[in-house]
């Protein structure tokens, strides 16, 4: 396994965060899974110890270090204790950056400190019941009422849907004249007309609260609009490379963990008098997967390094998302198969990983969509040959 | 093939379709799918087929079979698939029934076959044991002779629908000194006997299909033994090869493909029917092709069996390819359901598609099919050893 | 299946085996393999089968067929594979022959069928054209009427063994104003006609099987046209579906597997027979299994054709799966040959294994099989469109 | 495509070397392929301009820069002009390092300068006619005669076999008492009893001279023994990681180039009136391959960086060899398929790449052997979990 590249400070951060997870997450994760939601204090605890959001500037309570490897460490360590259904990364690195990128100084000062401390929990609401992930088909609408906007629409599959205190809601702002005009609205807990549906039960990620949200003529003050209310579509696009990279880090951590639990099982389990790990079929399958996982890790780490320089393209991130989600599914599938009957029982972690994995090839852009994005790069006129890429 | 049906065969096809129209509908299908109504609805459906005399097409006529030609069986299965109607439960009709009419005595035939045919007796299978997996010769459950009874002690695992069962057919060790395969007997055990207990196993899909069945000094009359003492492995083996044939699940795959085609024609993606996607078309073509090849193979094998041959390596082939195909159609179905597949239904969603739940459940449950009934790795060993003499 | 042969069928099997022992041997096989002796040896082998009356099992009896049952054909092919004997060349017997006896007039039958059966006439196929690939309707070769003749101008490509051929059957455009598929006629052209020239194409294996055939004002009597003018596409289509069936190459695959098994039993690797490798065993089992499934399918299709049906989607299926399997066995054979497969024989090596060369040649040549006869992508389109109605 | 990491000096080296190739290799490669051997002056020309061996210390005529990226540049640029069959890397980075690592100062001074200048061409002779790559089964023997060794044996598949002036020959030095004792002997052109067989024709790499070498009681002076004459086996093992890395760089460059020629073809070639690059099947296949190639490039580049720090393990190098050779074969296979008939013609580069590729999964350790090496690491007791690998 190739050595990786983290700074000494990051290594220390890793150890400290690992201890934190052992104390706060490991004892509770089963309870959260049963209740279908993580206790909201969890965000506060992580915030208090500086583990929730590393990147915000010190004036907002963060460390001000935007090195993506901190996020990578958080994702890896969380996956390592099967804590992937705590949606901390969604809060800190998928949603909060919208405020950072497009929010005014006033908005940052108003919200970011409480996001960093974990007092405010974040969600983003794009998907709608009938439109799926198809932003063009969106029906939610916000009407400019002079001093405020009137927001109406239904959103679904919203992670942190129940826990969230601040939801970034996408809605069309000029549906008649310009169907691409879309705004991002900061809707706060308690605003009139903002209702939540029940917590949806899911096949995987069971501790993650996923809900339907209803917006019925919600009065959103103008100071709660993020940036230009006609450019929301562009804003959402801008974050895509990072979102896919976050996904890739998570999926690959999942594959790593699934590999390790399968490896353990193969060394202990005996079949026809021999440990499973001594069977040639097991050795070949595990060697193939080990190779693919190691190769993927080099790619993802390289993407992280490039992203730290601000140079990660949407296409390269799409490759990372495609490769790692497909690899994760292959890994958990083979993991269940090598576990035999045990892999089919809820009490073995591999069975839960199997349930969590399948949807990764579907959400945040299906594998088919990733391929179309990559194909555009492949058949572009400005394609660069490999010897000229150095 | 359809072009070659004779007028009589077409007439038969009409009769089957008309029977299905009158006796099976979406409401019954829904009750069979729901765990709460599954048992009652399944028996209701079996009784309808029994009343028509169409419950056991594969059995010899003298015991209640249909005296159908291969083509008629093919037509019948095809019509079931068209109507998206499930087959009857296999435990009695496809598993223990053939053992009883082949190896049982007259009294056993008279006592057990009627209940198997009319659905009054629900059977389950007691083969696998904790730690033994597919390795049946390692089984530990012991039967000690005490006058006209055996006293049974031991544990069976992965017992599908034991919670519904009236009887279990089980392999037990009657001679601990013999070679591992030779000291085994085949017993029929009343589940209401004192000392039988059933503990549920929650499986990967979060549902309860599987169980652990414990025998604690359970008394079973010697009269409930099939055939000779210590020859149970011979009877089980004959059953196993038939079981693998039954496991190919071709009719089920066709049914799922039909559903997918119907729904993908209705569903829109980005403004056009899902079915118009070249990728989806290619996947469907691939599967359809493999399915057709496997179907022809199964028909051949069944024809050979009908002539008195025993399916050998071919039954492993059918199990192996059949289960791979089952997983392929389940995966396809899941992808077509998309995001809707990941949300559990028990929350009473008002939105999303009603087949998302089916897709999720079948995908999860189907993960086991390459493991049970002798894992696919074991099947490959069998093919290499007995089929190819390697 | 073997267990079910009747005594008559066993007797037939003995007769076939004895015929092969007396008429085919390793020396003849070697001459058929070597490019220099290929043609003469192939004709020698065809004449032996012709003398026995066993050269055209698939033809109607009145034209020289064998009146065999499906089982007899199966037995015959099996015996050929056992003896590692190749089939006779398909161009006359499997391609143009059936077109002539189905669509030709009595005079054409009397003139051409005898030479096809006894091997005196070597045929080649003139369908593909430069730039048109598998897209036959785009063909450019033109035939202009001049009295009782057509004048042909154009170029055909990928013409296998045109360098050996006495006659070519070709598609030519007789009406340039009609829809692309309707202005095509089916002509039989004497290769010795003035204006026919053949240029070799060196293919991927470094050998010369393929050619470009040019027609430069070639005169062809109208009497050499099959059926009606401008209806050639209909005849060609019927032939194409039959050709795809013939392309499945099951007998060939069995032959290669036999060879591999024999050689892998002899060859040592690290002190034990190659055949003892679990990987090799698993690969062989996989292929054998697929092969068996495909074989049963082919038998079914042939039976349906015998009853008067035309193979439709099934012929695409056979081509698709059959060519995939051919490449799989060739790849297996190459791996078994190992390093020996990479050295060409023409240097007269004293060392290495004599089958290394065969492995290399067949692997290279076989690369084309998923491309020719309608590429596998085209077959998938056909299956999706005509088989599944997508 | 992720940016890569080369120093400015390396970039300049790349441009200069590219010019050199265009002048010296591109115009001659077809001739060399036909004659089956590269003109030996090619080595001298490269040596004169400093492109043959970069790493040797300045006292021997090199640049003294051991950064492996120089080799990577040489490999990539050579592949980019289809020059892979010029065995310059074998000379400079596979064979010469033995002299560097195990040679005495006297031996280095005697040979290295002429290796750097290209006056001496190198080869290594391990493989034997019957033992394949199995070093334990080696039959070549060297007998200690006091002031010299007497070397006897046959070697085969020796690259640069005809051109070489100095051959490192492996032979057993104490076959009776210690079958593992092996020495490496520096055999020079013209030594009595050293004969060459004919230049073997191969299916790929046609410009590479590959020969059988015969050693018939060759008197090898003691000063021509490399290091300890009993430790040759260990010496050979020590270079394995680097050899596999060299292989991986070459295979991946081949895959990159095959991708690019296929991409070009797909953009130009029209099928059914549309460029191939607009077909969804093409887009998906090319996107999948692009992803795998980019992922592999990140891994290989990372291996190079780790190797530069002297930390590349044999197992990680095995993963690189396994992954890139399998990827290369998938790439050229799909490349030929997308080229259609053209891909089958010798004149299109993809067909030659296809021929070159297949053997990469076999030589320098088959894929199966790589998997066993990797499996040893996977199931070792000191396996490190991924979160602890940072």
PDB file of N, CA and C in Angstrom, chain C residues 131-133 135 158 201-204 210 270 279 331 334-335 338-344 346-349 351 360 363-365 367-368 370-371 375-378, chain D residues 127 129-130 132-134 156-157 198-203 206 212 269-270 272 281 333-334 336-337 340-346 351 354-355 358-359 361-363 368:
ATOM      1  N   UNK C 131     -15.837   1.459 -46.341  1.00  0.00           N
ATOM      2  CA  UNK C 131     -16.617   2.562 -45.782  1.00  0.00           C
ATOM      3  C   UNK C 131     -18.002   2.170 -45.337  1.00  0.00           C
ATOM      4  N   UNK C 132     -18.505   1.025 -45.812  1.00  0.00           N
ATOM      5  CA  UNK C 132     -19.872   0.666 -45.433  1.00  0.00           C
ATOM      6  C   UNK C 132     -19.908  -0.311 -44.268  1.00  0.00           C
ATOM      7  N   UNK C 133     -18.834  -1.050 -44.070  1.00  0.00           N
ATOM      8  CA  UNK C 133     -18.768  -1.978 -42.945  1.00  0.00           C
ATOM      9  C   UNK C 133     -19.946  -2.918 -42.938  1.00  0.00           C
ATOM     10  N   UNK C 135     -22.942  -2.113 -42.693  1.00  0.00           N
ATOM     11  CA  UNK C 135     -24.139  -1.380 -43.089  1.00  0.00           C
ATOM     12  C   UNK C 135     -24.456  -1.686 -44.559  1.00  0.00           C
ATOM     13  N   UNK C 158     -13.033  -7.136 -47.260  1.00  0.00           N
ATOM     14  CA  UNK C 158     -13.098  -8.191 -46.212  1.00  0.00           C
ATOM     15  C   UNK C 158     -13.512  -9.531 -46.817  1.00  0.00           C
ATOM     16  N   UNK C 201      -5.381  -8.334 -48.287  1.00  0.00           N
ATOM     17  CA  UNK C 201      -5.309  -7.473 -47.091  1.00  0.00           C
ATOM     18  C   UNK C 201      -4.572  -8.268 -46.025  1.00  0.00           C
ATOM     19  N   UNK C 202      -3.490  -7.688 -45.507  1.00  0.00           N
ATOM     20  CA  UNK C 202      -2.804  -8.369 -44.413  1.00  0.00           C
ATOM     21  C   UNK C 202      -3.547  -8.038 -43.133  1.00  0.00           C
ATOM     22  N   UNK C 203      -3.946  -9.047 -42.416  1.00  0.00           N
ATOM     23  CA  UNK C 203      -4.764  -8.761 -41.241  1.00  0.00           C
ATOM     24  C   UNK C 203      -3.934  -8.844 -39.976  1.00  0.00           C
ATOM     25  N   UNK C 204      -4.614  -8.632 -38.880  1.00  0.00           N
ATOM     26  CA  UNK C 204      -3.999  -8.436 -37.572  1.00  0.00           C
ATOM     27  C   UNK C 204      -3.034  -9.555 -37.191  1.00  0.00           C
ATOM     28  N   UNK C 210      -7.923 -12.227 -45.975  1.00  0.00           N
ATOM     29  CA  UNK C 210      -8.908 -11.258 -46.431  1.00  0.00           C
ATOM     30  C   UNK C 210      -8.456 -10.565 -47.705  1.00  0.00           C
ATOM     31  N   UNK C 270       5.250 -25.329 -12.426  1.00  0.00           N
ATOM     32  CA  UNK C 270       5.670 -25.368 -11.034  1.00  0.00           C
ATOM     33  C   UNK C 270       5.482 -26.760 -10.425  1.00  0.00           C
ATOM     34  N   UNK C 279      -7.669 -21.738 -10.916  1.00  0.00           N
ATOM     35  CA  UNK C 279      -8.078 -20.665 -11.824  1.00  0.00           C
ATOM     36  C   UNK C 279      -8.429 -21.201 -13.195  1.00  0.00           C
ATOM     37  N   UNK C 331      -8.695 -16.892 -25.894  1.00  0.00           N
ATOM     38  CA  UNK C 331      -7.889 -16.226 -24.875  1.00  0.00           C
ATOM     39  C   UNK C 331      -7.365 -17.253 -23.871  1.00  0.00           C
ATOM     40  N   UNK C 334      -4.599 -19.140 -25.428  1.00  0.00           N
ATOM     41  CA  UNK C 334      -3.392 -18.316 -25.473  1.00  0.00           C
ATOM     42  C   UNK C 334      -2.694 -18.317 -24.120  1.00  0.00           C
ATOM     43  N   UNK C 335      -3.462 -18.193 -23.065  1.00  0.00           N
ATOM     44  CA  UNK C 335      -2.851 -18.185 -21.737  1.00  0.00           C
ATOM     45  C   UNK C 335      -2.194 -19.512 -21.422  1.00  0.00           C
ATOM     46  N   UNK C 338       0.985 -19.634 -23.032  1.00  0.00           N
ATOM     47  CA  UNK C 338       1.942 -18.772 -22.351  1.00  0.00           C
ATOM     48  C   UNK C 338       2.921 -18.132 -23.311  1.00  0.00           C
ATOM     49  N   UNK C 339       4.163 -18.021 -22.884  1.00  0.00           N
ATOM     50  CA  UNK C 339       5.187 -17.359 -23.695  1.00  0.00           C
ATOM     51  C   UNK C 339       5.307 -17.980 -25.074  1.00  0.00           C
ATOM     52  N   UNK C 340       5.045 -19.281 -25.168  1.00  0.00           N
ATOM     53  CA  UNK C 340       5.221 -19.955 -26.446  1.00  0.00           C
ATOM     54  C   UNK C 340       4.288 -19.397 -27.516  1.00  0.00           C
ATOM     55  N   UNK C 341       3.216 -18.787 -27.072  1.00  0.00           N
ATOM     56  CA  UNK C 341       2.250 -18.259 -28.022  1.00  0.00           C
ATOM     57  C   UNK C 341       2.730 -17.026 -28.770  1.00  0.00           C
ATOM     58  N   UNK C 342       3.801 -16.427 -28.306  1.00  0.00           N
ATOM     59  CA  UNK C 342       4.167 -15.144 -28.898  1.00  0.00           C
ATOM     60  C   UNK C 342       5.213 -15.250 -30.000  1.00  0.00           C
ATOM     61  N   UNK C 343       5.695 -16.433 -30.249  1.00  0.00           N
ATOM     62  CA  UNK C 343       6.754 -16.584 -31.240  1.00  0.00           C
ATOM     63  C   UNK C 343       6.192 -17.200 -32.510  1.00  0.00           C
ATOM     64  N   UNK C 344       6.509 -16.614 -33.634  1.00  0.00           N
ATOM     65  CA  UNK C 344       5.988 -17.160 -34.885  1.00  0.00           C
ATOM     66  C   UNK C 344       6.763 -18.412 -35.281  1.00  0.00           C
ATOM     67  N   UNK C 346       7.420 -19.618 -38.355  1.00  0.00           N
ATOM     68  CA  UNK C 346       8.052 -19.709 -39.663  1.00  0.00           C
ATOM     69  C   UNK C 346       9.572 -19.685 -39.550  1.00  0.00           C
ATOM     70  N   UNK C 347      10.075 -19.398 -38.368  1.00  0.00           N
ATOM     71  CA  UNK C 347      11.516 -19.435 -38.177  1.00  0.00           C
ATOM     72  C   UNK C 347      11.992 -20.855 -37.922  1.00  0.00           C
ATOM     73  N   UNK C 348      11.085 -21.815 -37.931  1.00  0.00           N
ATOM     74  CA  UNK C 348      11.488 -23.197 -37.751  1.00  0.00           C
ATOM     75  C   UNK C 348      12.159 -23.477 -36.426  1.00  0.00           C
ATOM     76  N   UNK C 349      11.521 -23.049 -35.380  1.00  0.00           N
ATOM     77  CA  UNK C 349      12.073 -23.264 -34.045  1.00  0.00           C
ATOM     78  C   UNK C 349      12.245 -24.732 -33.747  1.00  0.00           C
ATOM     79  N   UNK C 351      12.424 -25.465 -30.583  1.00  0.00           N
ATOM     80  CA  UNK C 351      12.009 -25.543 -29.178  1.00  0.00           C
ATOM     81  C   UNK C 351      10.577 -25.044 -29.031  1.00  0.00           C
ATOM     82  N   UNK C 360      -1.648 -18.539 -30.926  1.00  0.00           N
ATOM     83  CA  UNK C 360      -1.439 -17.162 -31.348  1.00  0.00           C
ATOM     84  C   UNK C 360      -2.298 -16.820 -32.556  1.00  0.00           C
ATOM     85  N   UNK C 363      -6.030 -16.736 -31.795  1.00  0.00           N
ATOM     86  CA  UNK C 363      -6.364 -15.586 -30.956  1.00  0.00           C
ATOM     87  C   UNK C 363      -6.447 -14.321 -31.803  1.00  0.00           C
ATOM     88  N   UNK C 364      -5.449 -14.156 -32.664  1.00  0.00           N
ATOM     89  CA  UNK C 364      -5.398 -12.959 -33.502  1.00  0.00           C
ATOM     90  C   UNK C 364      -6.543 -12.947 -34.508  1.00  0.00           C
ATOM     91  N   UNK C 365      -6.688 -14.066 -35.199  1.00  0.00           N
ATOM     92  CA  UNK C 365      -7.708 -14.132 -36.226  1.00  0.00           C
ATOM     93  C   UNK C 365      -9.094 -13.962 -35.597  1.00  0.00           C
ATOM     94  N   UNK C 367     -10.035 -12.231 -33.271  1.00  0.00           N
ATOM     95  CA  UNK C 367     -10.423 -10.890 -32.846  1.00  0.00           C
ATOM     96  C   UNK C 367     -11.498 -10.305 -33.744  1.00  0.00           C
ATOM     97  N   UNK C 368     -11.534 -10.769 -34.983  1.00  0.00           N
ATOM     98  CA  UNK C 368     -12.475 -10.192 -35.938  1.00  0.00           C
ATOM     99  C   UNK C 368     -13.907 -10.667 -35.727  1.00  0.00           C
ATOM    100  N   UNK C 370     -16.164 -10.673 -33.509  1.00  0.00           N
ATOM    101  CA  UNK C 370     -17.211  -9.811 -32.959  1.00  0.00           C
ATOM    102  C   UNK C 370     -17.467  -8.611 -33.868  1.00  0.00           C
ATOM    103  N   UNK C 371     -16.693  -8.528 -34.947  1.00  0.00           N
ATOM    104  CA  UNK C 371     -16.860  -7.406 -35.881  1.00  0.00           C
ATOM    105  C   UNK C 371     -17.573  -7.850 -37.166  1.00  0.00           C
ATOM    106  N   UNK C 375     -21.536  -6.411 -36.834  1.00  0.00           N
ATOM    107  CA  UNK C 375     -20.795  -6.298 -35.575  1.00  0.00           C
ATOM    108  C   UNK C 375     -21.727  -6.585 -34.397  1.00  0.00           C
ATOM    109  N   UNK C 376     -21.147  -6.916 -33.260  1.00  0.00           N
ATOM    110  CA  UNK C 376     -21.978  -7.273 -32.112  1.00  0.00           C
ATOM    111  C   UNK C 376     -22.821  -6.100 -31.632  1.00  0.00           C
ATOM    112  N   UNK C 377     -22.340  -4.882 -31.857  1.00  0.00           N
ATOM    113  CA  UNK C 377     -23.155  -3.717 -31.518  1.00  0.00           C
ATOM    114  C   UNK C 377     -24.418  -3.704 -32.381  1.00  0.00           C
ATOM    115  N   UNK C 378     -24.234  -4.005 -33.679  1.00  0.00           N
ATOM    116  CA  UNK C 378     -25.390  -4.063 -34.573  1.00  0.00           C
ATOM    117  C   UNK C 378     -26.353  -5.158 -34.112  1.00  0.00           C
TER     118      UNK C 378
ATOM    119  N   UNK D 127      15.451 -16.976 -18.952  1.00  0.00           N
ATOM    120  CA  UNK D 127      14.477 -17.980 -19.393  1.00  0.00           C
ATOM    121  C   UNK D 127      15.139 -19.117 -20.167  1.00  0.00           C
ATOM    122  N   UNK D 129      14.456 -22.935 -22.446  1.00  0.00           N
ATOM    123  CA  UNK D 129      13.432 -23.549 -23.304  1.00  0.00           C
ATOM    124  C   UNK D 129      12.365 -24.322 -22.533  1.00  0.00           C
ATOM    125  N   UNK D 130      12.732 -25.140 -21.564  1.00  0.00           N
ATOM    126  CA  UNK D 130      11.706 -25.950 -20.927  1.00  0.00           C
ATOM    127  C   UNK D 130      11.220 -25.418 -19.594  1.00  0.00           C
ATOM    128  N   UNK D 132      10.659 -22.246 -18.814  1.00  0.00           N
ATOM    129  CA  UNK D 132       9.878 -21.015 -18.871  1.00  0.00           C
ATOM    130  C   UNK D 132      10.508 -19.992 -17.958  1.00  0.00           C
ATOM    131  N   UNK D 133       9.676 -19.287 -17.197  1.00  0.00           N
ATOM    132  CA  UNK D 133      10.212 -18.276 -16.295  1.00  0.00           C
ATOM    133  C   UNK D 133      10.496 -18.857 -14.908  1.00  0.00           C
ATOM    134  N   UNK D 134      10.460 -20.165 -14.813  1.00  0.00           N
ATOM    135  CA  UNK D 134      10.596 -20.826 -13.521  1.00  0.00           C
ATOM    136  C   UNK D 134      12.080 -20.957 -13.174  1.00  0.00           C
ATOM    137  N   UNK D 156      16.416 -18.809 -23.865  1.00  0.00           N
ATOM    138  CA  UNK D 156      15.526 -18.473 -24.969  1.00  0.00           C
ATOM    139  C   UNK D 156      14.721 -17.219 -24.682  1.00  0.00           C
ATOM    140  N   UNK D 157      14.051 -16.694 -25.733  1.00  0.00           N
ATOM    141  CA  UNK D 157      13.272 -15.457 -25.635  1.00  0.00           C
ATOM    142  C   UNK D 157      14.122 -14.307 -25.112  1.00  0.00           C
ATOM    143  N   UNK D 198      18.653 -18.249 -34.385  1.00  0.00           N
ATOM    144  CA  UNK D 198      18.096 -17.269 -35.296  1.00  0.00           C
ATOM    145  C   UNK D 198      17.226 -16.259 -34.559  1.00  0.00           C
ATOM    146  N   UNK D 199      16.983 -15.153 -35.200  1.00  0.00           N
ATOM    147  CA  UNK D 199      16.090 -14.126 -34.680  1.00  0.00           C
ATOM    148  C   UNK D 199      14.653 -14.664 -34.763  1.00  0.00           C
ATOM    149  N   UNK D 200      13.982 -14.797 -33.633  1.00  0.00           N
ATOM    150  CA  UNK D 200      12.627 -15.361 -33.628  1.00  0.00           C
ATOM    151  C   UNK D 200      11.605 -14.324 -34.097  1.00  0.00           C
ATOM    152  N   UNK D 201      10.677 -14.774 -34.946  1.00  0.00           N
ATOM    153  CA  UNK D 201       9.587 -13.867 -35.322  1.00  0.00           C
ATOM    154  C   UNK D 201       8.520 -13.902 -34.230  1.00  0.00           C
ATOM    155  N   UNK D 202       7.950 -12.754 -33.921  1.00  0.00           N
ATOM    156  CA  UNK D 202       6.979 -12.700 -32.831  1.00  0.00           C
ATOM    157  C   UNK D 202       5.672 -12.085 -33.313  1.00  0.00           C
ATOM    158  N   UNK D 203       4.650 -12.275 -32.516  1.00  0.00           N
ATOM    159  CA  UNK D 203       3.360 -11.738 -32.932  1.00  0.00           C
ATOM    160  C   UNK D 203       3.270 -10.234 -32.680  1.00  0.00           C
ATOM    161  N   UNK D 206       7.575  -6.411 -33.228  1.00  0.00           N
ATOM    162  CA  UNK D 206       8.269  -7.091 -34.314  1.00  0.00           C
ATOM    163  C   UNK D 206       9.676  -6.557 -34.586  1.00  0.00           C
ATOM    164  N   UNK D 212      17.380 -17.180 -29.322  1.00  0.00           N
ATOM    165  CA  UNK D 212      17.859 -18.234 -28.452  1.00  0.00           C
ATOM    166  C   UNK D 212      19.376 -18.056 -28.344  1.00  0.00           C
ATOM    167  N   UNK D 269     -14.722   8.634 -38.245  1.00  0.00           N
ATOM    168  CA  UNK D 269     -15.484   7.585 -38.911  1.00  0.00           C
ATOM    169  C   UNK D 269     -16.986   7.792 -38.736  1.00  0.00           C
ATOM    170  N   UNK D 270     -17.713   7.701 -39.856  1.00  0.00           N
ATOM    171  CA  UNK D 270     -19.167   7.817 -39.772  1.00  0.00           C
ATOM    172  C   UNK D 270     -19.834   6.460 -39.946  1.00  0.00           C
ATOM    173  N   UNK D 272     -23.809   4.832 -40.242  1.00  0.00           N
ATOM    174  CA  UNK D 272     -25.212   5.182 -40.405  1.00  0.00           C
ATOM    175  C   UNK D 272     -25.377   6.704 -40.383  1.00  0.00           C
ATOM    176  N   UNK D 281     -23.099   4.304 -27.193  1.00  0.00           N
ATOM    177  CA  UNK D 281     -22.235   3.175 -26.835  1.00  0.00           C
ATOM    178  C   UNK D 281     -20.771   3.600 -26.853  1.00  0.00           C
ATOM    179  N   UNK D 333      -8.520  -3.972 -26.957  1.00  0.00           N
ATOM    180  CA  UNK D 333      -9.631  -4.811 -27.404  1.00  0.00           C
ATOM    181  C   UNK D 333     -10.809  -3.931 -27.801  1.00  0.00           C
ATOM    182  N   UNK D 334     -11.151  -2.994 -26.946  1.00  0.00           N
ATOM    183  CA  UNK D 334     -12.253  -2.088 -27.269  1.00  0.00           C
ATOM    184  C   UNK D 334     -11.865  -1.201 -28.443  1.00  0.00           C
ATOM    185  N   UNK D 336      -9.961  -1.991 -31.044  1.00  0.00           N
ATOM    186  CA  UNK D 336     -10.176  -2.749 -32.283  1.00  0.00           C
ATOM    187  C   UNK D 336     -11.673  -2.826 -32.580  1.00  0.00           C
ATOM    188  N   UNK D 337     -12.467  -3.104 -31.547  1.00  0.00           N
ATOM    189  CA  UNK D 337     -13.915  -3.237 -31.758  1.00  0.00           C
ATOM    190  C   UNK D 337     -14.495  -1.930 -32.308  1.00  0.00           C
ATOM    191  N   UNK D 340     -13.837  -1.326 -35.867  1.00  0.00           N
ATOM    192  CA  UNK D 340     -14.526  -2.214 -36.802  1.00  0.00           C
ATOM    193  C   UNK D 340     -13.523  -2.887 -37.710  1.00  0.00           C
ATOM    194  N   UNK D 341     -13.905  -3.127 -38.938  1.00  0.00           N
ATOM    195  CA  UNK D 341     -13.027  -3.829 -39.872  1.00  0.00           C
ATOM    196  C   UNK D 341     -11.648  -3.198 -39.986  1.00  0.00           C
ATOM    197  N   UNK D 342     -11.586  -1.878 -39.900  1.00  0.00           N
ATOM    198  CA  UNK D 342     -10.301  -1.201 -40.038  1.00  0.00           C
ATOM    199  C   UNK D 342      -9.325  -1.646 -38.950  1.00  0.00           C
ATOM    200  N   UNK D 343      -9.857  -1.914 -37.764  1.00  0.00           N
ATOM    201  CA  UNK D 343      -9.006  -2.305 -36.645  1.00  0.00           C
ATOM    202  C   UNK D 343      -8.357  -3.645 -36.856  1.00  0.00           C
ATOM    203  N   UNK D 344      -8.845  -4.327 -37.858  1.00  0.00           N
ATOM    204  CA  UNK D 344      -8.347  -5.672 -38.107  1.00  0.00           C
ATOM    205  C   UNK D 344      -7.258  -5.652 -39.162  1.00  0.00           C
ATOM    206  N   UNK D 345      -7.035  -4.466 -39.743  1.00  0.00           N
ATOM    207  CA  UNK D 345      -6.050  -4.373 -40.815  1.00  0.00           C
ATOM    208  C   UNK D 345      -4.727  -3.896 -40.278  1.00  0.00           C
ATOM    209  N   UNK D 346      -3.700  -4.577 -40.746  1.00  0.00           N
ATOM    210  CA  UNK D 346      -2.349  -4.316 -40.308  1.00  0.00           C
ATOM    211  C   UNK D 346      -1.968  -2.846 -40.434  1.00  0.00           C
ATOM    212  N   UNK D 351      -4.251  -2.149 -34.693  1.00  0.00           N
ATOM    213  CA  UNK D 351      -4.112  -3.593 -34.855  1.00  0.00           C
ATOM    214  C   UNK D 351      -2.741  -4.048 -34.360  1.00  0.00           C
ATOM    215  N   UNK D 354      -2.796  -4.072 -30.625  1.00  0.00           N
ATOM    216  CA  UNK D 354      -3.495  -5.256 -30.132  1.00  0.00           C
ATOM    217  C   UNK D 354      -2.541  -6.440 -30.057  1.00  0.00           C
ATOM    218  N   UNK D 355      -1.738  -6.596 -31.103  1.00  0.00           N
ATOM    219  CA  UNK D 355      -0.785  -7.707 -31.141  1.00  0.00           C
ATOM    220  C   UNK D 355       0.276  -7.584 -30.058  1.00  0.00           C
ATOM    221  N   UNK D 358      -1.135  -8.401 -25.845  1.00  0.00           N
ATOM    222  CA  UNK D 358      -1.612  -9.593 -25.159  1.00  0.00           C
ATOM    223  C   UNK D 358      -0.566 -10.230 -24.256  1.00  0.00           C
ATOM    224  N   UNK D 359       0.679 -10.194 -24.717  1.00  0.00           N
ATOM    225  CA  UNK D 359       1.725 -10.895 -23.975  1.00  0.00           C
ATOM    226  C   UNK D 359       2.063 -10.205 -22.656  1.00  0.00           C
ATOM    227  N   UNK D 361       0.262  -9.552 -20.247  1.00  0.00           N
ATOM    228  CA  UNK D 361      -0.364 -10.220 -19.094  1.00  0.00           C
ATOM    229  C   UNK D 361       0.343 -11.515 -18.747  1.00  0.00           C
ATOM    230  N   UNK D 362       1.294 -11.897 -19.596  1.00  0.00           N
ATOM    231  CA  UNK D 362       1.966 -13.179 -19.400  1.00  0.00           C
ATOM    232  C   UNK D 362       3.418 -13.005 -18.968  1.00  0.00           C
ATOM    233  N   UNK D 363       4.162 -12.119 -19.650  1.00  0.00           N
ATOM    234  CA  UNK D 363       5.591 -12.068 -19.297  1.00  0.00           C
ATOM    235  C   UNK D 363       5.848 -11.292 -18.010  1.00  0.00           C
ATOM    236  N   UNK D 368      -1.953 -13.964 -12.820  1.00  0.00           N
ATOM    237  CA  UNK D 368      -2.254 -14.871 -11.721  1.00  0.00           C
ATOM    238  C   UNK D 368      -1.161 -14.786 -10.652  1.00  0.00           C
TER     239      UNK D 368
END
